Coordinates of N, CA and C in Angstrom, one line a residue:
M27 N 0.8 -1.2 0.0 CA 0.0 0.0 0.0 C 0.9 1.2 0.0
S28 N 0.5 2.2 -0.8 CA 1.3 3.4 -0.9 C 1.1 4.3 0.4
S29 N 2.2 4.9 0.9 CA 2.1 5.8 2.0 C 1.5 7.1 1.7
N30 N 1.3 7.5 0.4 CA 0.8 8.8 0.0 C -0.7 8.7 -0.2
Q31 N -1.4 7.7 0.3 CA -2.8 7.6 0.0 C -3.6 8.7 0.7
V32 N -4.4 9.3 0.0 CA -5.2 10.5 0.6 C -6.5 10.0 1.3
I33 N -6.6 10.3 2.5 CA -7.8 10.0 3.3 C -8.8 11.1 3.2
V34 N -10.0 10.8 2.6 CA -11.0 11.8 2.5 C -11.9 11.7 3.7
R35 N -12.1 12.8 4.4 CA -12.9 12.9 5.6 C -14.4 12.9 5.1
Q36 N -15.2 12.3 5.9 CA -16.7 12.3 5.6 C -17.3 13.0 6.8
Y37 N -17.9 14.2 6.5 CA -18.6 14.9 7.5 C -20.1 14.7 7.4
G38 N -20.8 14.9 8.5 CA -22.2 14.9 8.5 C -22.7 14.0 9.6
N39 N -23.7 14.5 10.4 CA -24.4 13.7 11.4 C -25.9 13.7 11.2
I40 N -26.3 13.7 9.9 CA -27.7 13.8 9.6 C -28.3 12.4 9.9
A41 N -29.3 12.4 10.8 CA -30.0 11.2 11.1 C -31.4 11.5 11.5
E42 N -32.3 10.6 11.3 CA -33.7 10.8 11.8 C -33.8 10.7 13.3
D43 N -34.7 11.5 13.8 CA -34.9 11.5 15.2 C -35.4 10.2 15.7
K44 N -34.9 9.6 16.7 CA -35.3 8.4 17.3 C -36.4 8.6 18.4
T45 N -37.3 7.7 18.4 CA -38.4 7.8 19.4 C -37.8 7.5 20.8
A46 N -38.5 8.1 21.8 CA -38.0 8.0 23.2 C -38.6 6.8 23.9
G47 N -39.5 6.0 23.1 CA -40.1 4.9 23.7 C -39.3 3.6 23.6
L48 N -40.0 2.5 23.9 CA -39.4 1.2 23.9 C -39.6 0.5 22.6
L49 N -38.5 -0.1 22.0 CA -38.6 -0.9 20.8 C -39.2 -0.1 19.6
G50 N -38.8 1.1 19.5 CA -39.3 1.9 18.4 C -40.6 2.6 18.6
F51 N -41.4 2.3 19.6 CA -42.7 2.9 19.9 C -42.5 4.3 20.4
S52 N -43.5 5.1 20.3 CA -43.5 6.4 20.9 C -43.7 6.4 22.4
M53 N -43.5 7.5 23.0 CA -43.6 7.5 24.5 C -45.0 7.2 24.9
A54 N -46.0 7.7 24.2 CA -47.4 7.4 24.5 C -47.7 5.9 24.3
S55 N -47.2 5.3 23.2 CA -47.4 3.9 23.0 C -46.7 3.1 24.1
T56 N -45.6 3.5 24.5 CA -44.9 2.8 25.6 C -45.6 2.8 26.9
V57 N -46.2 3.9 27.2 CA -47.1 4.0 28.4 C -48.3 3.1 28.3
V58 N -48.9 3.1 27.1 CA -50.1 2.2 27.0 C -49.7 0.7 27.1
L59 N -48.5 0.4 26.5 CA -48.1 -1.0 26.6 C -47.7 -1.4 28.0
G60 N -47.1 -0.4 28.8 CA -46.8 -0.6 30.1 C -48.0 -0.9 31.0
V61 N -49.0 0.0 30.9 CA -50.2 -0.2 31.6 C -50.9 -1.5 31.2
G62 N -50.9 -1.8 29.9 CA -51.5 -3.0 29.5 C -50.8 -4.3 30.0
S63 N -49.5 -4.2 30.1 CA -48.7 -5.3 30.7 C -49.1 -5.5 32.2
V64 N -49.2 -4.4 32.9 CA -49.6 -4.6 34.3 C -51.0 -5.2 34.5
L65 N -51.9 -4.7 33.6 CA -53.3 -5.3 33.7 C -53.3 -6.7 33.3
V66 N -52.5 -7.1 32.3 CA -52.5 -8.5 31.8 C -51.9 -9.4 33.0
F67 N -50.9 -8.9 33.6 CA -50.3 -9.7 34.8 C -51.4 -9.8 35.9
L68 N -52.1 -8.8 36.2 CA -53.1 -8.9 37.2 C -54.2 -9.8 36.9
F69 N -54.7 -9.8 35.6 CA -55.7 -10.7 35.2 C -55.3 -12.1 35.2
I70 N -54.0 -12.3 34.8 CA -53.5 -13.7 34.8 C -53.4 -14.2 36.2
M71 N -53.0 -13.4 37.1 CA -52.9 -13.8 38.5 C -54.3 -14.1 39.1
A72 N -55.3 -13.5 38.5 CA -56.7 -13.7 38.9 C -57.3 -14.9 38.1
S73 N -56.5 -15.6 37.3 CA -57.0 -16.7 36.5 C -58.0 -16.3 35.5
Q74 N -57.9 -15.1 35.0 CA -58.9 -14.6 33.9 C -58.0 -14.5 32.6
I75 N -57.8 -15.6 32.0 CA -56.8 -15.7 30.9 C -57.4 -15.0 29.7
W76 N -58.7 -15.2 29.4 CA -59.4 -14.5 28.2 C -59.4 -13.0 28.4
V77 N -59.7 -12.6 29.6 CA -59.7 -11.1 29.8 C -58.3 -10.5 29.6
A78 N -57.3 -11.3 30.1 CA -55.9 -10.8 29.9 C -55.5 -10.8 28.4
A79 N -56.0 -11.8 27.7 CA -55.7 -11.8 26.2 C -56.3 -10.6 25.5
G80 N -57.6 -10.3 25.9 CA -58.3 -9.2 25.3 C -57.6 -7.9 25.6
V81 N -57.1 -7.7 26.9 CA -56.4 -6.5 27.3 C -55.1 -6.4 26.5
A82 N -54.4 -7.5 26.3 CA -53.2 -7.4 25.6 C -53.4 -7.0 24.1
V83 N -54.4 -7.6 23.5 CA -54.7 -7.2 22.1 C -55.1 -5.7 22.0
A84 N -56.0 -5.3 22.9 CA -56.4 -3.9 22.9 C -55.3 -2.9 23.1
A85 N -54.4 -3.3 24.1 CA -53.2 -2.4 24.3 C -52.3 -2.3 23.1
F86 N -52.1 -3.4 22.4 CA -51.3 -3.4 21.2 C -51.9 -2.6 20.1
I87 N -53.2 -2.7 19.9 CA -53.9 -1.9 18.9 C -53.8 -0.4 19.2
V88 N -54.1 -0.1 20.4 CA -54.0 1.3 20.8 C -52.6 1.9 20.7
A89 N -51.6 1.1 21.1 CA -50.2 1.5 21.0 C -49.8 1.7 19.5
T90 N -50.3 0.8 18.6 CA -50.0 0.9 17.2 C -50.6 2.2 16.6
V91 N -51.8 2.5 17.0 CA -52.5 3.7 16.5 C -51.8 4.9 17.0
L92 N -51.4 5.0 18.2 CA -50.7 6.1 18.8 C -49.3 6.3 18.2
G93 N -48.7 5.2 17.8 CA -47.3 5.2 17.3 C -47.2 5.5 15.8
S94 N -48.3 5.3 15.1 CA -48.3 5.5 13.6 C -48.1 7.0 13.3
K95 N -47.2 7.3 12.4 CA -46.9 8.7 12.0 C -47.1 8.8 10.5
D96 N -47.5 10.0 10.1 CA -47.7 10.3 8.7 C -46.4 11.0 8.2
R97 N -46.4 11.5 7.0 CA -45.1 12.1 6.4 C -44.7 13.4 7.2
N98 N -45.7 14.0 7.9 CA -45.4 15.2 8.7 C -45.0 14.9 10.1
G99 N -44.9 13.6 10.5 CA -44.6 13.2 11.8 C -45.7 13.3 12.8
R100 N -46.9 13.3 12.4 CA -48.1 13.4 13.3 C -48.8 12.0 13.3
S101 N -49.2 11.7 14.5 CA -49.9 10.4 14.7 C -51.4 10.7 14.4
K102 N -52.2 9.6 14.4 CA -53.6 9.8 14.1 C -54.3 10.6 15.2
P103 N -54.1 10.4 16.5 CA -54.8 11.2 17.5 C -54.4 12.7 17.4
E104 N -53.1 12.9 17.0 CA -52.7 14.3 16.8 C -53.4 15.0 15.7
R105 N -53.6 14.2 14.6 CA -54.4 14.8 13.4 C -55.8 15.0 13.8
W106 N -56.4 14.1 14.6 CA -57.8 14.3 15.0 C -58.0 15.5 15.9
I107 N -57.0 15.7 16.8 CA -57.1 16.9 17.7 C -56.9 18.2 16.9
A108 N -55.9 18.2 16.0 CA -55.7 19.4 15.2 C -56.9 19.7 14.3
R109 N -57.5 18.6 13.7 CA -58.7 18.9 12.8 C -59.8 19.4 13.6
G110 N -60.0 18.9 14.8 CA -61.1 19.4 15.7 C -60.9 20.8 16.1
M111 N -59.7 21.1 16.5 CA -59.4 22.5 16.9 C -59.6 23.5 15.8
F112 N -59.1 23.1 14.6 CA -59.3 24.0 13.4 C -60.8 24.1 13.1
S113 N -61.6 23.0 13.2 CA -63.0 23.1 12.9 C -63.7 24.1 13.9
R114 N -63.4 24.0 15.2 CA -64.0 24.9 16.1 C -63.6 26.4 15.9
T115 N -62.3 26.5 15.5 CA -61.8 27.9 15.2 C -62.5 28.4 14.0
E116 N -62.7 27.6 13.0 CA -63.3 28.0 11.7 C -64.8 28.4 11.9
K117 N -65.5 27.7 12.8 CA -66.9 28.1 13.1 C -66.9 29.5 13.8
K118 N -65.9 29.9 14.5 CA -65.8 31.2 15.1 C -65.3 32.3 14.2
N119 N -65.0 31.9 13.0 CA -64.5 32.9 12.0 C -63.2 33.5 12.4
R120 N -62.3 32.6 13.0 CA -61.0 33.1 13.4 C -59.9 32.5 12.6
T121 N -60.2 32.0 11.4 CA -59.2 31.4 10.6 C -58.7 32.3 9.5
T122 N -59.4 33.4 9.3 CA -59.0 34.4 8.3 C -58.2 35.5 8.9
Y123 N -57.0 35.7 8.3 CA -56.1 36.8 8.8 C -56.5 38.1 8.2
K124 N -56.7 39.1 9.1 CA -57.1 40.4 8.6 C -56.1 41.4 9.3
A125 N -55.6 42.3 8.6 CA -54.6 43.3 9.1 C -55.1 44.7 8.8
G126 N -54.6 45.7 9.5 CA -54.9 47.0 9.3 C -56.2 47.4 9.9
P127 N -57.0 48.3 9.2 CA -58.3 48.8 9.8 C -59.3 47.6 10.0
T128 N -59.2 46.6 9.2 CA -60.2 45.5 9.4 C -59.7 44.4 10.4
S129 N -58.6 44.6 11.0 CA -58.0 43.6 11.9 C -58.8 43.5 13.2
Q130 N -58.8 42.3 13.8 CA -59.4 42.1 15.1 C -58.4 42.4 16.2
I131 N -57.2 42.8 15.9 CA -56.2 43.2 16.9 C -56.6 44.6 17.4
P132 N -56.6 44.8 18.7 CA -57.1 46.1 19.2 C -56.5 47.3 18.6
D133 N -55.1 47.3 18.3 CA -54.5 48.5 17.8 C -54.6 48.5 16.2
S134 N -55.2 47.5 15.6 CA -55.4 47.5 14.2 C -54.1 47.6 13.4
S135 N -53.1 46.9 13.9 CA -51.7 47.0 13.3 C -51.5 45.9 12.3
F136 N -50.5 46.0 11.5 CA -50.2 45.0 10.5 C -49.1 44.1 11.1
R137 N -49.6 43.0 11.8 CA -48.7 42.1 12.5 C -48.7 40.8 11.7
A138 N -47.6 40.0 12.0 CA -47.5 38.7 11.4 C -48.6 37.8 11.9
P139 N -49.0 36.8 11.1 CA -50.1 35.9 11.5 C -49.6 34.8 12.4
G140 N -50.5 34.1 13.0 CA -50.2 32.9 13.8 C -49.4 33.2 15.1
V141 N -48.4 32.4 15.4 CA -47.7 32.5 16.6 C -46.8 33.8 16.6
L142 N -46.5 34.4 15.5 CA -45.7 35.6 15.4 C -46.5 36.9 15.6
A143 N -47.8 36.8 15.9 CA -48.6 38.0 16.1 C -48.2 38.8 17.3
A144 N -47.6 38.2 18.3 CA -47.1 38.9 19.5 C -45.8 39.6 19.3
T145 N -45.1 39.3 18.2 CA -43.8 39.9 18.0 C -43.8 41.2 17.2
E146 N -42.7 41.9 17.2 CA -42.7 43.2 16.4 C -41.3 43.3 15.8
P147 N -41.1 43.8 14.6 CA -39.8 43.9 14.0 C -39.0 45.1 14.5
V148 N -37.8 44.9 14.8 CA -36.9 45.9 15.3 C -35.6 46.0 14.4
S149 N -35.3 47.1 13.9 CA -34.1 47.3 13.1 C -32.9 47.5 14.0
F150 N -31.7 47.1 13.5 CA -30.5 47.2 14.3 C -29.3 47.3 13.4
T151 N -28.2 47.7 14.0 CA -26.9 47.7 13.3 C -25.9 47.0 14.2
D152 N -25.2 46.0 13.6 CA -24.3 45.2 14.4 C -22.9 45.9 14.5
L153 N -22.0 45.2 15.1 CA -20.6 45.7 15.3 C -19.9 46.0 14.0
F154 N -20.3 45.3 12.9 CA -19.6 45.4 11.6 C -20.4 46.4 10.7
D155 N -21.3 47.2 11.3 CA -22.0 48.2 10.6 C -22.9 47.6 9.5
H156 N -23.4 46.4 9.8 CA -24.4 45.7 8.9 C -25.8 46.0 9.5
H157 N -26.7 46.3 8.6 CA -28.1 46.6 9.1 C -28.9 45.3 9.0
G158 N -29.8 45.1 10.0 CA -30.6 43.9 10.0 C -31.9 44.2 10.8
V159 N -32.7 43.2 10.8 CA -34.0 43.3 11.5 C -34.2 42.1 12.4
M160 N -34.7 42.3 13.6 CA -34.9 41.3 14.6 C -36.3 41.3 15.0
L161 N -36.8 40.1 15.2 CA -38.2 39.9 15.7 C -38.1 39.9 17.2
W162 N -38.8 40.8 17.8 CA -38.7 41.0 19.3 C -40.0 40.7 19.9
H163 N -40.0 39.8 21.0 CA -41.2 39.5 21.7 C -41.2 40.3 23.0
P164 N -42.0 41.3 23.1 CA -42.0 42.1 24.3 C -42.3 41.4 25.6
K165 N -43.2 40.5 25.6 CA -43.5 39.8 26.9 C -42.5 38.8 27.3
L166 N -41.9 38.0 26.3 CA -40.9 37.1 26.7 C -39.5 37.7 26.7
K167 N -39.4 38.9 26.3 CA -38.1 39.6 26.3 C -37.0 38.7 25.5
T168 N -37.5 38.2 24.3 CA -36.6 37.4 23.5 C -36.7 37.9 22.1
G169 N -35.5 37.9 21.5 CA -35.4 38.3 20.1 C -34.9 37.2 19.2
T170 N -35.3 37.3 17.9 CA -34.9 36.3 16.9 C -34.2 37.0 15.8
V171 N -33.0 36.6 15.5 CA -32.2 37.2 14.4 C -32.0 36.1 13.3
F172 N -32.3 36.5 12.1 CA -32.1 35.5 10.9 C -30.8 35.9 10.2
V173 N -30.0 34.9 10.0 CA -28.8 35.0 9.2 C -28.9 34.2 8.0
I174 N -28.7 34.8 6.8 CA -28.8 34.1 5.6 C -27.4 33.7 5.0
A175 N -27.3 32.5 4.7 CA -26.0 32.0 4.1 C -26.3 31.2 2.9
N176 N -25.5 31.4 1.9 CA -25.7 30.7 0.6 C -24.6 29.6 0.4
S177 N -24.9 28.6 -0.4 CA -23.9 27.6 -0.7 C -22.9 28.1 -1.7
S178 N -21.9 27.3 -1.9 CA -20.8 27.7 -2.8 C -21.1 27.9 -4.2
G179 N -22.3 27.4 -4.6 CA -22.7 27.5 -6.0 C -21.9 26.7 -7.0
L180 N -21.4 27.4 -8.0 CA -20.6 26.7 -9.0 C -19.2 26.5 -8.6
G181 N -18.7 27.1 -7.5 CA -17.3 26.9 -7.1 C -17.1 25.6 -6.6
L182 N -16.0 24.9 -7.0 CA -15.6 23.6 -6.5 C -14.8 23.8 -5.2
L183 N -15.0 22.9 -4.2 CA -14.3 23.0 -3.0 C -13.4 21.8 -2.8
D184 N -12.1 22.1 -2.5 CA -11.2 21.1 -2.2 C -11.3 20.6 -0.7
Q185 N -10.6 19.6 -0.3 CA -10.7 19.0 1.0 C -10.3 20.0 2.1
D186 N -9.2 20.8 1.8 CA -8.8 21.8 2.8 C -9.8 22.8 3.1
R187 N -10.5 23.3 2.0 CA -11.5 24.3 2.2 C -12.7 23.7 3.0
V188 N -13.1 22.5 2.7 CA -14.2 21.9 3.5 C -13.8 21.7 4.9
D189 N -12.5 21.3 5.2 CA -12.1 21.2 6.6 C -12.2 22.5 7.3
R190 N -11.8 23.6 6.7 CA -11.8 24.9 7.3 C -13.3 25.3 7.6
M191 N -14.2 25.1 6.6 CA -15.6 25.4 6.8 C -16.2 24.7 8.0
V192 N -15.9 23.4 8.1 CA -16.4 22.6 9.2 C -15.9 23.0 10.5
G193 N -14.5 23.4 10.5 CA -13.9 23.9 11.7 C -14.5 25.2 12.2
T194 N -14.8 26.1 11.2 CA -15.4 27.4 11.6 C -16.8 27.2 12.1
W195 N -17.6 26.3 11.5 CA -18.9 26.0 12.1 C -18.8 25.4 13.5
A196 N -17.9 24.6 13.7 CA -17.7 24.0 15.0 C -17.3 25.1 16.1
A197 N -16.5 26.0 15.6 CA -16.1 27.1 16.5 C -17.3 28.0 16.8
F198 N -18.1 28.2 15.8 CA -19.3 29.0 16.1 C -20.2 28.4 17.1
Q199 N -20.4 27.1 16.9 CA -21.3 26.4 17.9 C -20.7 26.4 19.3
R200 N -19.4 26.3 19.4 CA -18.7 26.3 20.7 C -18.9 27.7 21.3
D201 N -18.7 28.8 20.6 CA -18.9 30.1 21.1 C -20.4 30.4 21.5
A202 N -21.3 29.8 20.6 CA -22.7 30.0 20.9 C -23.1 29.3 22.2
G203 N -22.5 28.1 22.5 CA -22.8 27.4 23.7 C -22.3 28.1 24.9
S204 N -21.3 28.9 24.8 CA -20.8 29.6 26.0 C -21.5 30.9 26.3
N205 N -22.4 31.3 25.4 CA -23.2 32.6 25.6 C -24.5 32.2 26.4
T206 N -24.6 32.7 27.6 CA -25.7 32.4 28.5 C -27.0 33.1 28.0
E207 N -26.9 34.1 27.3 CA -28.1 34.9 26.8 C -28.7 34.3 25.5
L208 N -27.9 33.4 24.9 CA -28.4 32.8 23.7 C -29.2 31.5 24.0
V209 N -30.5 31.6 23.5 CA -31.4 30.5 23.8 C -31.2 29.3 22.8
Q210 N -31.2 29.6 21.5 CA -31.2 28.5 20.6 C -30.5 29.0 19.3
V211 N -29.8 28.1 18.6 CA -29.3 28.3 17.2 C -29.8 27.2 16.4
S212 N -30.6 27.5 15.4 CA -31.1 26.4 14.5 C -30.8 26.7 13.0
V213 N -30.7 25.7 12.3 CA -30.3 25.8 10.8 C -31.5 25.3 10.0
T214 N -32.0 26.1 9.1 CA -33.1 25.8 8.2 C -32.5 25.8 6.7
T215 N -32.8 24.7 6.1 CA -32.3 24.6 4.7 C -33.5 24.7 3.8
Q216 N -33.4 25.7 2.8 CA -34.5 25.9 1.9 C -34.0 25.8 0.5
S217 N -34.8 25.2 -0.4 CA -34.5 25.1 -1.8 C -35.6 25.6 -2.6
T218 N -35.3 26.4 -3.6 CA -36.3 27.1 -4.4 C -36.0 26.7 -5.9
T219 N -37.1 26.8 -6.7 CA -37.0 26.5 -8.1 C -36.1 27.6 -8.8
D220 N -35.1 27.1 -9.6 CA -34.2 28.0 -10.3 C -35.0 28.7 -11.4
P221 N -35.0 30.1 -11.3 CA -35.8 30.8 -12.4 C -35.1 30.9 -13.7
G222 N -33.9 30.3 -13.8 CA -33.1 30.3 -15.1 C -32.2 31.5 -15.2
E223 N -32.1 32.3 -14.2 CA -31.2 33.5 -14.3 C -29.9 33.3 -13.5
R224 N -29.8 32.3 -12.6 CA -28.7 32.2 -11.8 C -27.4 31.8 -12.6
L225 N -27.6 30.8 -13.5 CA -26.4 30.4 -14.2 C -25.8 31.4 -15.1
P226 N -26.7 32.2 -15.9 CA -26.1 33.3 -16.7 C -25.4 34.3 -15.8
D227 N -26.0 34.6 -14.7 CA -25.4 35.6 -13.8 C -24.1 35.2 -13.3
A228 N -24.0 33.9 -12.9 CA -22.8 33.3 -12.4 C -21.7 33.4 -13.5
V229 N -22.0 33.0 -14.7 CA -21.1 33.1 -15.8 C -20.6 34.5 -16.0
A230 N -21.6 35.5 -16.0 CA -21.2 36.9 -16.2 C -20.2 37.4 -15.1
V231 N -20.5 36.9 -13.8 CA -19.6 37.3 -12.7 C -18.2 36.8 -13.0
G232 N -18.1 35.5 -13.4 CA -16.8 34.9 -13.7 C -16.1 35.6 -14.8
R233 N -16.7 36.0 -15.8 CA -16.1 36.7 -16.9 C -15.6 38.1 -16.5
A234 N -16.5 38.7 -15.6 CA -16.1 40.0 -15.1 C -14.8 39.9 -14.2
Q235 N -14.8 38.9 -13.4 CA -13.6 38.7 -12.6 C -12.3 38.4 -13.4
A236 N -12.5 37.7 -14.5 CA -11.4 37.4 -15.4 C -10.8 38.7 -16.0
G237 N -11.7 39.6 -16.3 CA -11.3 40.9 -16.9 C -10.6 40.8 -18.2
S238 N -9.4 41.4 -18.3 CA -8.6 41.4 -19.5 C -7.7 40.2 -19.6
Q239 N -7.7 39.3 -18.6 CA -6.8 38.2 -18.6 C -7.1 37.3 -19.8
S240 N -6.0 36.6 -20.3 CA -6.2 35.7 -21.4 C -6.9 34.4 -20.9
V241 N -8.0 34.1 -21.5 CA -8.7 32.9 -21.2 C -8.7 31.9 -22.3
P242 N -8.4 30.6 -22.1 CA -8.3 29.7 -23.2 C -9.7 29.6 -23.9
A243 N -9.6 29.3 -25.2 CA -10.8 29.2 -26.0 C -11.7 28.1 -25.5
F244 N -11.1 27.0 -25.1 CA -11.8 25.8 -24.6 C -12.6 26.2 -23.3
A245 N -12.1 27.0 -22.4 CA -12.8 27.5 -21.2 C -14.0 28.3 -21.6
R246 N -13.8 29.2 -22.6 CA -14.9 30.1 -23.0 C -16.0 29.3 -23.6
A247 N -15.6 28.3 -24.4 CA -16.6 27.4 -25.1 C -17.4 26.6 -24.0
T248 N -16.7 26.2 -23.0 CA -17.3 25.4 -22.0 C -18.3 26.2 -21.2
M249 N -18.0 27.5 -20.9 CA -18.9 28.4 -20.2 C -20.1 28.7 -21.1
D250 N -19.8 28.9 -22.4 CA -21.0 29.1 -23.3 C -21.9 28.0 -23.4

């Protein structure tokens, strides 16, 4: 084996959330199975085998229903509860968002809908003289700042560059964990449909950066 073999690091800890229950069941299903097991044991001690068998089957069915999840991660009881709550809210005409003069908010302001209705936008300037907007919750005394970061796009990344990026992100997480006033840092990945303008814009930027430098004809043909 050659001593110059390059070892490529594999980064990433992306994994599905595991349930907190027993044998893959949810916590609610585990509680149902636990209660059912106790009842089955009591009925067996009382020599009521058929009742114990019925309780075991019923507990397993209820646990399966509680543990079943849809593509959004909701179980059937959760969907039933959400559907019932929305139906009651719809009957009270509270499902339509109205802002401004027609708003049901006392001050008739233009606020964000849903859980963000209690927040208000606040503009700020950071230490690097960058302007931004923060969502401030007056009652909870908590603010939310959104930081937008884009991928590398058409640029190719070598292993050293990837290592530096991962190390920088790890350092950011370490510093965030040492800040007692910081409640949470979360990452949201969004993908949008390409309108067809990004690639020509990227090519134009590359050509502008090249300027008057001599570019091989093959490179220009490839970009075209």
